[in-house]
Amino acid sequence: MKLRYFAWVRERIGKPEEEIEPPAGIATVADLMTWLSRRGEEYAHAFENPKVIRAAIDRTHVRGDAAIFGAREIAFFPPMTGG
Amino acid sequence: MKLRYFAWVRERIGKPEEEIEPPAGIATVADLMTWLSRRGEEYAHAFENPKVIRAAIDRTHVRGDAAIFGAREIAFFPPMTGG
Amino acid sequence: MAATIRLQREPFDAASEAAKLRRGRGDIGAVVTFTGICRSDESGAPLAAMTLEHYPGMAEAEVARHVEAAERRWPLLGVTVIHRYGRLEPGEDIVLVVTAAAHRQDAFAAAEFLMDYLKTRAPFWKQVEYADRKTWVEAKSSDDALAERWTLPDGRDEAAE
Amino acid sequence: MAATIRLQREPFDAASEAAKLRRGRGDIGAVVTFTGICRSDESGAPLAAMTLEHYPGMAEAEVARHVEAAERRWPLLGVTVIHRYGRLEPGEDIVLVVTAAAHRQDAFAAAEFLMDYLKTRAPFWKQVEYADRKTWVEAKSSDDALAERWTLPDGRDEAAE
């Protein structure tokens, strides 16, 4: 699946997107954040406070307990500040 | 004092303004409406439902119990429909 | 704050009025523009025209009083109110309110406040012309209800004092 | 109802967008235009510029979803939403919302609803540049509170479905 990062999540991780294949057992968005934060310092920094990170699956807002099965694109970003 | 009439109050009375000198004992805006409505059919028609008539003394909204003593200009009109 | 208030027969240009409010200012983050327009029908009947009568002198004073009340209530950086009078045809503008503030909620609230008060307190009266008759528009209780939203907690109508 | 939704780098012309909504229509009695502008300072510090990042694809979809929610909720006769992205300097426009309806309260409510949701749900992020540093704007809890005004009595967020 494709992961996309925006704003300071993107800056901390150091790239706007990447392809990953999470291992079996990573069922939800929250699981995915925990797994990602163990991939290195930059990820640990990006996800150090998972409560403030928002996520979207296939371009729709979801909560941490959303299942990632079948997702093509998952995005992580800070709270939005448009308008 | 000068009286001014607007919208259908003006149409019913048949003139936009006039000078009058109400007799002693006419103390309030409500008294003045009662007195005017006895001046003729056109006035009776204009003031037939005094509850819907609004008034202003010297260009400030007032209620029926407002004193008319010292007023230079008193206006009568229907509820406003601007905007 | 300098407010612009005009009652006029002539059309206005909403865009240039909004541009004038903003010109040369860096503190404005939000501009709300309300334009009221003469519709081509009223309760389903086609309208030939609308005539706005007003009370010269008092109308300016009432609008100014409500602009001042809005300025006391919200931190505004600019206000423009233009109200037309005379005969207007369907599609023509009737009224313009522009409010500018640092933040959107102040600009929105002040624009709604001003419109609600113009509808119920400013001495203007609308007469509508149909093909075969003319009639004075009746005040709507829904407009009174909207205006009452702005009454202060102690029951005062700020601008009425 | 045909809505206009655009995300673009280029400036927009609020006046011509509002004029387009009205053109040839006799049923519109109220047009509300909201323009959000890049201020020249943020919390007192002078701003050099602001950069808006967005999530292409999702941003359009989110805005469209909220425009549809607004159309279900109020009898609108026209809606335009334009949101810019990229680098903007102080005084430049950021966002435009135009709503048209027969009556003013529908146009006002829909414009406020759309702005509150753009602030809190549309995937845009603002980074501000000062003379010596850049920083991401933090989401304001006051904006969340404003967006919650529109939650339906049963707790649903109409556009989130």
Coordinates of C-alpha atoms in Angstrom, one line a residue:
Chain A
M1 CA 0.0 0.0 0.0
K2 CA 1.0 3.6 -0.5
L3 CA 1.6 5.8 2.5
R4 CA 1.4 9.6 2.2
Y5 CA 2.6 12.2 4.7
F6 CA 1.7 15.9 4.9
A7 CA 2.9 19.0 6.7
W8 CA 5.2 18.4 9.7
V9 CA 4.6 14.6 9.5
R10 CA 6.1 14.7 6.0
E11 CA 9.0 16.9 7.2
R12 CA 9.9 14.7 10.2
I13 CA 9.8 11.5 8.1
G14 CA 11.7 13.2 5.4
K15 CA 9.6 12.0 2.4
P16 CA 6.1 12.7 1.0
E17 CA 5.2 9.1 0.3
E18 CA 6.4 5.5 0.2
E19 CA 5.2 2.0 -0.6
I20 CA 5.1 -0.4 2.3
E21 CA 3.8 -3.8 3.1
P22 CA 2.9 -4.1 6.8
P23 CA 3.3 -7.5 8.4
A24 CA 0.3 -9.6 9.3
G25 CA -1.2 -8.6 12.6
I26 CA -1.2 -4.9 11.8
A27 CA -5.0 -4.5 11.6
T28 CA -5.8 -0.9 12.3
V29 CA -4.5 2.6 11.6
A30 CA -3.3 2.8 15.2
D31 CA -1.4 -0.5 14.8
L32 CA 0.2 0.9 11.7
M33 CA 1.3 4.1 13.5
T34 CA 2.9 2.0 16.3
W35 CA 4.6 -0.2 13.7
L36 CA 5.9 2.7 11.7
S37 CA 7.2 4.5 14.8
R38 CA 9.6 1.6 15.3
R39 CA 11.1 1.9 11.9
G40 CA 13.6 4.6 12.8
E41 CA 14.2 7.9 14.7
E42 CA 12.5 10.0 12.0
Y43 CA 9.3 7.9 12.3
A44 CA 9.5 7.8 16.1
H45 CA 9.7 11.6 16.0
A46 CA 6.7 11.9 13.6
F47 CA 4.5 9.7 15.6
E48 CA 5.7 10.6 19.1
N49 CA 2.3 11.9 20.0
P50 CA -0.1 9.7 18.0
K51 CA -3.2 11.4 19.5
V52 CA -2.5 14.5 17.4
I53 CA -2.0 12.6 14.1
R54 CA -5.0 12.4 11.8
A55 CA -5.3 9.7 9.1
A56 CA -7.2 9.1 5.9
I57 CA -7.8 5.8 4.1
D58 CA -8.3 6.2 0.4
R59 CA -8.9 9.9 0.9
T60 CA -11.5 9.7 3.5
H61 CA -11.0 10.7 7.1
V62 CA -10.8 7.7 9.5
R63 CA -10.2 7.2 13.2
G64 CA -7.4 5.2 14.8
D65 CA -9.6 2.1 15.1
A66 CA -10.3 1.9 11.4
A67 CA -9.2 -1.4 9.7
I68 CA -6.5 -1.0 7.0
F69 CA -7.4 -4.2 5.2
G70 CA -7.8 -3.5 1.5
A71 CA -6.6 0.1 1.7
R72 CA -4.7 1.4 -1.3
E73 CA -3.5 4.7 0.1
I74 CA -3.2 5.7 3.8
A75 CA -2.2 9.3 4.7
F76 CA -1.0 10.7 8.0
F77 CA -1.0 14.4 8.8
P78 CA -1.5 16.9 11.6
P79 CA -4.8 18.5 12.4
M80 CA -5.9 20.6 9.4
T81 CA -5.5 24.4 9.2
G82 CA -7.1 25.4 5.9
G83 CA -9.7 28.0 5.2
Chain B
M1 CA -45.1 70.3 15.6
K2 CA -44.6 68.6 12.3
L3 CA -46.1 65.2 11.6
R4 CA -44.7 62.9 8.9
Y5 CA -46.3 59.8 7.5
F6 CA -44.7 57.0 5.5
A7 CA -45.8 54.0 3.4
W8 CA -49.4 53.1 3.7
V9 CA -50.0 55.4 6.6
R10 CA -49.0 58.2 4.2
E11 CA -51.2 56.8 1.4
R12 CA -54.3 56.5 3.7
I13 CA -53.9 60.0 5.1
G14 CA -53.2 61.3 1.7
K15 CA -50.2 63.5 2.5
P16 CA -46.6 63.0 3.5
E17 CA -46.5 65.7 6.3
E18 CA -48.4 68.5 8.0
E19 CA -48.1 71.0 10.8
I20 CA -50.5 70.4 13.7
E21 CA -51.0 71.8 17.2
P22 CA -52.6 69.2 19.4
P23 CA -54.8 70.4 22.2
A24 CA -53.8 70.3 25.8
G25 CA -54.3 66.9 27.3
I26 CA -52.7 65.1 24.4
A27 CA -49.6 63.9 26.3
T28 CA -48.4 60.7 24.6
V29 CA -47.9 59.2 21.2
A30 CA -50.9 57.0 21.8
D31 CA -53.0 60.0 22.8
L32 CA -51.9 61.7 19.6
M33 CA -53.0 58.7 17.4
T34 CA -56.4 58.6 19.1
W35 CA -56.8 62.4 18.6
L36 CA -55.7 62.1 14.9
S37 CA -58.0 59.2 14.2
R38 CA -61.0 61.5 15.0
R39 CA -59.9 64.1 12.5
G40 CA -61.6 62.4 9.5
E41 CA -62.2 59.2 7.7
E42 CA -58.7 59.1 6.1
Y43 CA -57.1 59.4 9.6
A44 CA -59.5 56.8 11.1
H45 CA -58.5 54.4 8.3
A46 CA -54.7 55.0 8.8
F47 CA -55.0 54.5 12.6
E48 CA -57.7 51.8 12.6
N49 CA -55.3 49.3 14.1
P50 CA -52.9 51.5 16.3
K51 CA -51.1 48.4 17.5
V52 CA -49.3 48.0 14.1
I53 CA -48.4 51.6 13.8
R54 CA -44.8 52.5 14.7
A55 CA -43.7 56.0 15.8
A56 CA -40.6 58.1 16.0
I57 CA -40.1 61.4 17.8
D58 CA -37.4 63.6 16.3
R59 CA -36.1 60.6 14.3
T60 CA -35.8 58.2 17.2
H61 CA -38.0 55.1 17.6
V62 CA -40.5 55.5 20.5
R63 CA -43.3 53.5 22.0
G64 CA -46.9 54.6 22.4
D65 CA -46.4 55.8 26.0
A66 CA -43.6 58.2 25.0
A67 CA -44.4 61.8 25.9
I68 CA -44.7 64.2 23.0
F69 CA -43.9 67.4 25.0
G70 CA -41.2 69.3 23.2
A71 CA -41.2 67.2 20.1
R72 CA -40.4 69.0 16.9
E73 CA -41.2 66.1 14.5
I74 CA -43.3 63.0 15.1
A75 CA -43.6 60.3 12.4
F76 CA -46.0 57.5 12.0
F77 CA -45.4 54.4 9.8
P78 CA -46.0 50.7 9.4
P79 CA -43.4 48.1 10.6
M80 CA -40.2 48.5 8.6
T81 CA -39.4 46.3 5.7
G82 CA -35.9 47.4 4.6
G83 CA -32.8 45.4 4.0
Chain C
M1 CA -12.8 53.0 12.8
A2 CA -14.2 54.9 9.8
A3 CA -17.4 53.4 8.5
T4 CA -19.0 54.1 5.2
I5 CA -22.8 54.6 5.2
R6 CA -24.7 55.7 2.2
L7 CA -28.3 55.8 1.2
Q8 CA -28.7 56.3 -2.5
R9 CA -30.9 55.9 -5.5
E10 CA -28.0 54.7 -7.7
P11 CA -26.6 51.2 -8.0
F12 CA -23.5 50.3 -6.0
D13 CA -20.4 48.3 -6.9
A14 CA -20.0 45.6 -4.2
A15 CA -16.6 44.6 -5.4
S16 CA -15.1 48.1 -5.3
E17 CA -16.6 48.8 -1.9
A18 CA -15.0 45.6 -0.5
A19 CA -11.7 46.5 -2.2
K20 CA -11.8 50.0 -0.6
L21 CA -12.2 48.5 2.9
R22 CA -9.1 46.3 2.4
R23 CA -6.8 48.7 0.7
G24 CA -3.4 49.1 2.3
R25 CA -4.3 47.1 5.4
G26 CA -2.5 44.0 6.6
D27 CA -4.6 43.3 9.7
I28 CA -7.7 42.2 7.9
G29 CA -8.0 38.4 7.7
A30 CA -11.7 38.1 6.8
V31 CA -14.1 40.1 4.7
V32 CA -17.9 39.2 4.5
T33 CA -20.0 40.8 1.8
F34 CA -23.8 40.6 1.9
T35 CA -25.8 41.7 -1.1
G36 CA -29.6 41.8 -1.0
I37 CA -31.2 41.5 -4.4
C38 CA -34.7 42.3 -5.8
R39 CA -36.1 38.9 -6.8
S40 CA -38.3 38.4 -9.9
D41 CA -41.2 37.0 -7.9
E42 CA -42.7 37.4 -4.4
S43 CA -44.7 34.4 -3.1
G44 CA -44.9 32.9 -6.6
A45 CA -46.3 36.0 -8.3
P46 CA -44.0 37.7 -10.9
L47 CA -42.8 41.0 -9.8
A48 CA -42.6 44.1 -12.2
A49 CA -40.7 46.2 -9.8
M50 CA -40.1 47.2 -6.1
T51 CA -40.1 50.7 -4.7
L52 CA -38.3 51.5 -1.5
E53 CA -39.5 54.5 0.5
H54 CA -37.4 55.8 3.4
Y55 CA -37.4 58.4 6.1
P56 CA -34.5 60.7 5.1
G57 CA -32.5 61.8 8.1
M58 CA -33.8 59.1 10.4
A59 CA -32.7 56.2 8.1
E60 CA -29.0 57.5 8.1
A61 CA -29.1 58.0 11.9
E62 CA -30.6 54.5 12.5
V63 CA -28.0 52.8 10.3
A64 CA -25.2 54.8 11.9
R65 CA -26.4 53.8 15.4
H66 CA -26.4 50.1 14.4
V67 CA -23.0 50.3 12.8
E68 CA -21.7 51.9 16.1
A69 CA -23.4 49.1 18.1
A70 CA -21.7 46.5 15.9
E71 CA -18.3 48.2 16.4
R72 CA -18.7 48.1 20.2
R73 CA -19.7 44.4 20.0
W74 CA -17.1 43.0 17.6
P75 CA -13.5 44.0 16.9
L76 CA -14.2 45.2 13.4
L77 CA -11.6 46.7 11.0
G78 CA -14.1 48.1 8.5
V79 CA -17.8 48.4 7.8
T80 CA -19.7 49.6 4.8
V81 CA -23.5 49.8 4.5
I82 CA -25.2 51.0 1.4
H83 CA -29.0 51.0 1.1
R84 CA -30.8 52.0 -2.0
Y85 CA -34.2 53.7 -2.3
G86 CA -36.5 54.4 -5.2
R87 CA -37.7 52.1 -7.9
L88 CA -35.8 48.9 -8.5
E89 CA -36.3 46.2 -11.0
P90 CA -35.9 42.4 -10.5
G91 CA -32.2 41.5 -10.4
E92 CA -31.1 44.9 -9.1
D93 CA -29.2 45.2 -5.8
I94 CA -31.1 46.6 -2.8
V95 CA -28.6 46.6 0.0
L96 CA -24.9 46.0 0.6
V97 CA -23.2 45.2 3.9
V98 CA -19.4 44.6 4.0
T99 CA -17.6 43.8 7.3
A100 CA -13.9 43.3 7.8
A101 CA -12.1 41.8 10.8
A102 CA -9.0 39.8 11.7
H103 CA -11.1 36.7 12.2
R104 CA -14.1 35.3 10.3
Q105 CA -16.5 34.8 13.2
D106 CA -16.5 38.6 14.0
A107 CA -17.0 39.6 10.3
F108 CA -19.9 37.1 9.9
A109 CA -21.6 38.0 13.2
A110 CA -21.4 41.7 12.5
A111 CA -22.8 41.3 8.9
E112 CA -25.7 39.2 10.1
F113 CA -26.4 41.6 13.0
L114 CA -26.5 44.6 10.7
M115 CA -28.8 42.9 8.2
D116 CA -31.2 41.7 10.9
Y117 CA -31.4 45.2 12.2
L118 CA -31.8 46.8 8.8
K119 CA -34.7 44.5 8.2
T120 CA -36.6 45.4 11.3
R121 CA -35.4 48.8 12.6
A122 CA -34.2 51.0 9.7
P123 CA -37.0 53.1 8.4
F124 CA -37.4 51.7 4.9
W125 CA -40.6 50.3 3.4
K126 CA -40.9 48.1 0.4
Q127 CA -43.8 48.3 -2.0
V128 CA -44.0 45.6 -4.7
E129 CA -45.6 46.1 -8.1
Y130 CA -47.2 43.2 -9.9
A131 CA -48.6 43.4 -13.4
D132 CA -52.0 44.6 -12.1
R133 CA -51.5 45.9 -8.6
K134 CA -49.2 47.4 -6.0
T135 CA -48.9 46.2 -2.4
W136 CA -46.8 47.1 0.6
V137 CA -44.6 44.2 1.8
E138 CA -45.7 43.1 5.3
A139 CA -43.1 42.8 8.0
K140 CA -42.2 39.2 8.8
S141 CA -42.3 37.8 12.3
S142 CA -39.3 35.6 11.3
D143 CA -37.3 38.8 10.8
D144 CA -38.2 40.0 14.3
A145 CA -37.1 36.7 15.6
L146 CA -33.8 36.9 13.9
A147 CA -33.2 40.4 15.2
E148 CA -33.9 39.2 18.7
R149 CA -30.9 36.9 18.6
W150 CA -28.8 40.0 19.2
T151 CA -30.5 41.3 22.3
L152 CA -28.0 41.5 25.2
P153 CA -28.5 39.1 28.1
D154 CA -29.9 42.0 30.2
G155 CA -32.6 42.6 27.6
R156 CA -31.1 45.8 26.3
D157 CA -31.1 46.6 22.6
E158 CA -27.7 48.2 22.5
A159 CA -28.4 50.4 19.5
A160 CA -31.7 51.6 20.8
E161 CA -30.2 53.8 23.5
Chain D
M1 CA -27.6 22.8 -8.3
A2 CA -24.3 23.3 -10.1
A3 CA -21.6 24.2 -7.6
T4 CA -18.1 25.6 -8.5
I5 CA -15.2 24.1 -6.6
R6 CA -11.6 24.9 -7.4
L7 CA -8.3 24.4 -5.8
Q8 CA -5.7 26.6 -7.4
R9 CA -2.4 28.3 -7.1
E10 CA -3.6 31.4 -8.9
P11 CA -5.4 34.4 -7.4
F12 CA -9.2 34.5 -7.8
D13 CA -11.6 37.3 -8.5
A14 CA -14.3 37.3 -5.9
A15 CA -16.4 39.8 -7.7
S16 CA -16.6 37.9 -11.0
E17 CA -17.3 34.6 -9.1
A18 CA -20.2 36.2 -7.3
A19 CA -21.4 37.8 -10.6
K20 CA -21.3 34.4 -12.3
L21 CA -23.5 32.8 -9.6
R22 CA -26.2 35.5 -10.1
R23 CA -26.2 35.8 -13.8
G24 CA -29.6 35.4 -15.5
R25 CA -31.3 34.3 -12.3
G26 CA -34.3 36.0 -10.8
D27 CA -34.8 33.7 -7.8
I28 CA -31.7 34.8 -5.9
G29 CA -32.4 37.4 -3.1
A30 CA -29.2 37.1 -1.1
V31 CA -25.6 36.5 -1.9
V32 CA -22.9 36.1 0.8
T33 CA -19.3 36.3 -0.1
F34 CA -16.5 35.4 2.4
T35 CA -12.9 36.1 1.5
G36 CA -10.1 34.9 3.8
I37 CA -6.9 36.9 3.5
C38 CA -3.3 36.3 4.5
R39 CA -2.7 38.8 7.3
S40 CA 0.7 40.6 7.7
D41 CA 1.3 39.3 11.2
E42 CA 0.4 36.3 13.3
S43 CA 0.2 36.7 17.1
G44 CA 2.0 40.1 16.7
A45 CA 5.0 38.8 14.7
P46 CA 5.4 40.2 11.2
L47 CA 4.8 37.6 8.5
A48 CA 6.9 37.3 5.4
A49 CA 4.7 34.7 3.7
M50 CA 2.4 31.8 4.2
T51 CA 2.6 28.4 2.4
L52 CA -0.5 26.2 2.0
E53 CA 0.1 22.5 1.5
H54 CA -2.8 20.4 0.5
Y55 CA -3.7 16.7 -0.2
P56 CA -4.6 16.7 -3.9
G57 CA -7.5 14.5 -4.7
M58 CA -8.7 14.3 -1.1
A59 CA -9.0 18.1 -0.7
E60 CA -11.4 18.4 -3.7
A61 CA -13.4 15.4 -2.5
E62 CA -13.7 16.8 1.1
V63 CA -14.8 20.2 -0.2
A64 CA -17.3 18.7 -2.6
R65 CA -18.7 16.5 0.2
H66 CA -19.3 19.6 2.4
V67 CA -20.8 21.6 -0.4
E68 CA -23.3 18.7 -0.9
A69 CA -24.0 18.6 2.8
A70 CA -24.7 22.4 2.7
E71 CA -27.1 21.9 -0.3
R72 CA -29.0 19.2 1.6
R73 CA -29.3 21.4 4.7
W74 CA -30.2 24.8 3.2
P75 CA -32.2 25.7 0.0
L76 CA -29.2 27.1 -1.9
L77 CA -29.3 28.5 -5.4
G78 CA -25.6 28.6 -5.9
V79 CA -22.3 27.8 -4.2
T80 CA -18.7 28.6 -5.1
V81 CA -15.7 27.5 -3.1
I82 CA -12.1 28.4 -4.2
H83 CA -9.1 27.5 -2.1
R84 CA -5.6 28.5 -3.0
Y85 CA -2.5 26.6 -2.2
G86 CA 1.2 27.3 -2.6
R87 CA 3.1 30.4 -1.3
L88 CA 1.0 33.5 -0.5
E89 CA 2.2 36.9 0.6
P90 CA 0.4 39.1 3.2
G91 CA -2.6 40.8 1.7
E92 CA -3.3 37.9 -0.8
D93 CA -6.5 36.1 -0.8
I94 CA -6.5 32.5 0.6
V95 CA -10.1 31.3 0.3
L96 CA -13.4 32.3 -1.2
V97 CA -16.9 31.0 -0.4
V98 CA -19.9 32.5 -2.2
T99 CA -23.4 31.3 -1.4
A100 CA -26.7 32.4 -3.0
A101 CA -30.2 31.7 -1.8
A102 CA -33.7 33.3 -1.9
H103 CA -33.3 34.4 1.7
R104 CA -30.4 35.8 3.7
Q105 CA -30.4 33.4 6.6
D106 CA -29.8 30.4 4.3
A107 CA -26.9 32.1 2.5
F108 CA -25.3 33.2 5.7
A109 CA -25.6 29.8 7.5
A110 CA -24.3 27.9 4.5
A111 CA -21.3 30.2 4.1
E112 CA -20.4 29.9 7.8
F113 CA -20.9 26.2 7.8
L114 CA -18.6 25.8 4.8
M115 CA -15.9 28.0 6.3
D116 CA -16.0 26.2 9.7
Y117 CA -15.6 22.9 7.9
L118 CA -12.8 24.1 5.6
K119 CA -10.9 25.2 8.7
T120 CA -11.2 21.8 10.5
R121 CA -11.8 19.1 7.9
A122 CA -10.4 20.0 4.5
P123 CA -6.8 18.6 4.2
F124 CA -4.9 21.9 4.0
W125 CA -2.0 22.9 6.2
K126 CA -0.6 26.4 6.7
Q127 CA 3.1 27.1 7.3
V128 CA 4.0 30.7 8.2
E129 CA 7.3 32.3 7.4
Y130 CA 8.7 35.0 9.7
A131 CA 12.0 36.8 8.9
D132 CA 14.1 34.1 10.6
R133 CA 12.0 31.0 10.9
K134 CA 9.1 28.9 9.5
T135 CA 6.5 27.3 11.6
W136 CA 3.3 25.2 11.0
V137 CA 0.1 26.9 12.2
E138 CA -1.5 24.9 15.0
A139 CA -5.1 24.0 14.8
K140 CA -7.3 26.1 17.1
S141 CA -9.7 24.5 19.5
S142 CA -11.9 27.5 18.8
D143 CA -12.2 26.4 15.2
D144 CA -13.3 22.9 16.4
A145 CA -15.9 24.4 18.6
L146 CA -17.3 26.5 15.7
A147 CA -17.4 23.4 13.5
E148 CA -19.3 21.5 16.2
R149 CA -22.2 24.0 15.9
W150 CA -23.3 22.2 12.8
T151 CA -23.4 18.7 14.2
L152 CA -26.9 17.3 13.7
P153 CA -29.1 16.6 16.8
D154 CA -28.4 12.9 16.5
G155 CA -24.6 13.5 16.7
R156 CA -24.0 12.8 13.0
D157 CA -21.6 14.8 11.0
E158 CA -23.6 14.9 7.8
A159 CA -20.7 15.3 5.5
A160 CA -18.6 12.6 7.1
E161 CA -20.7 9.8 5.8

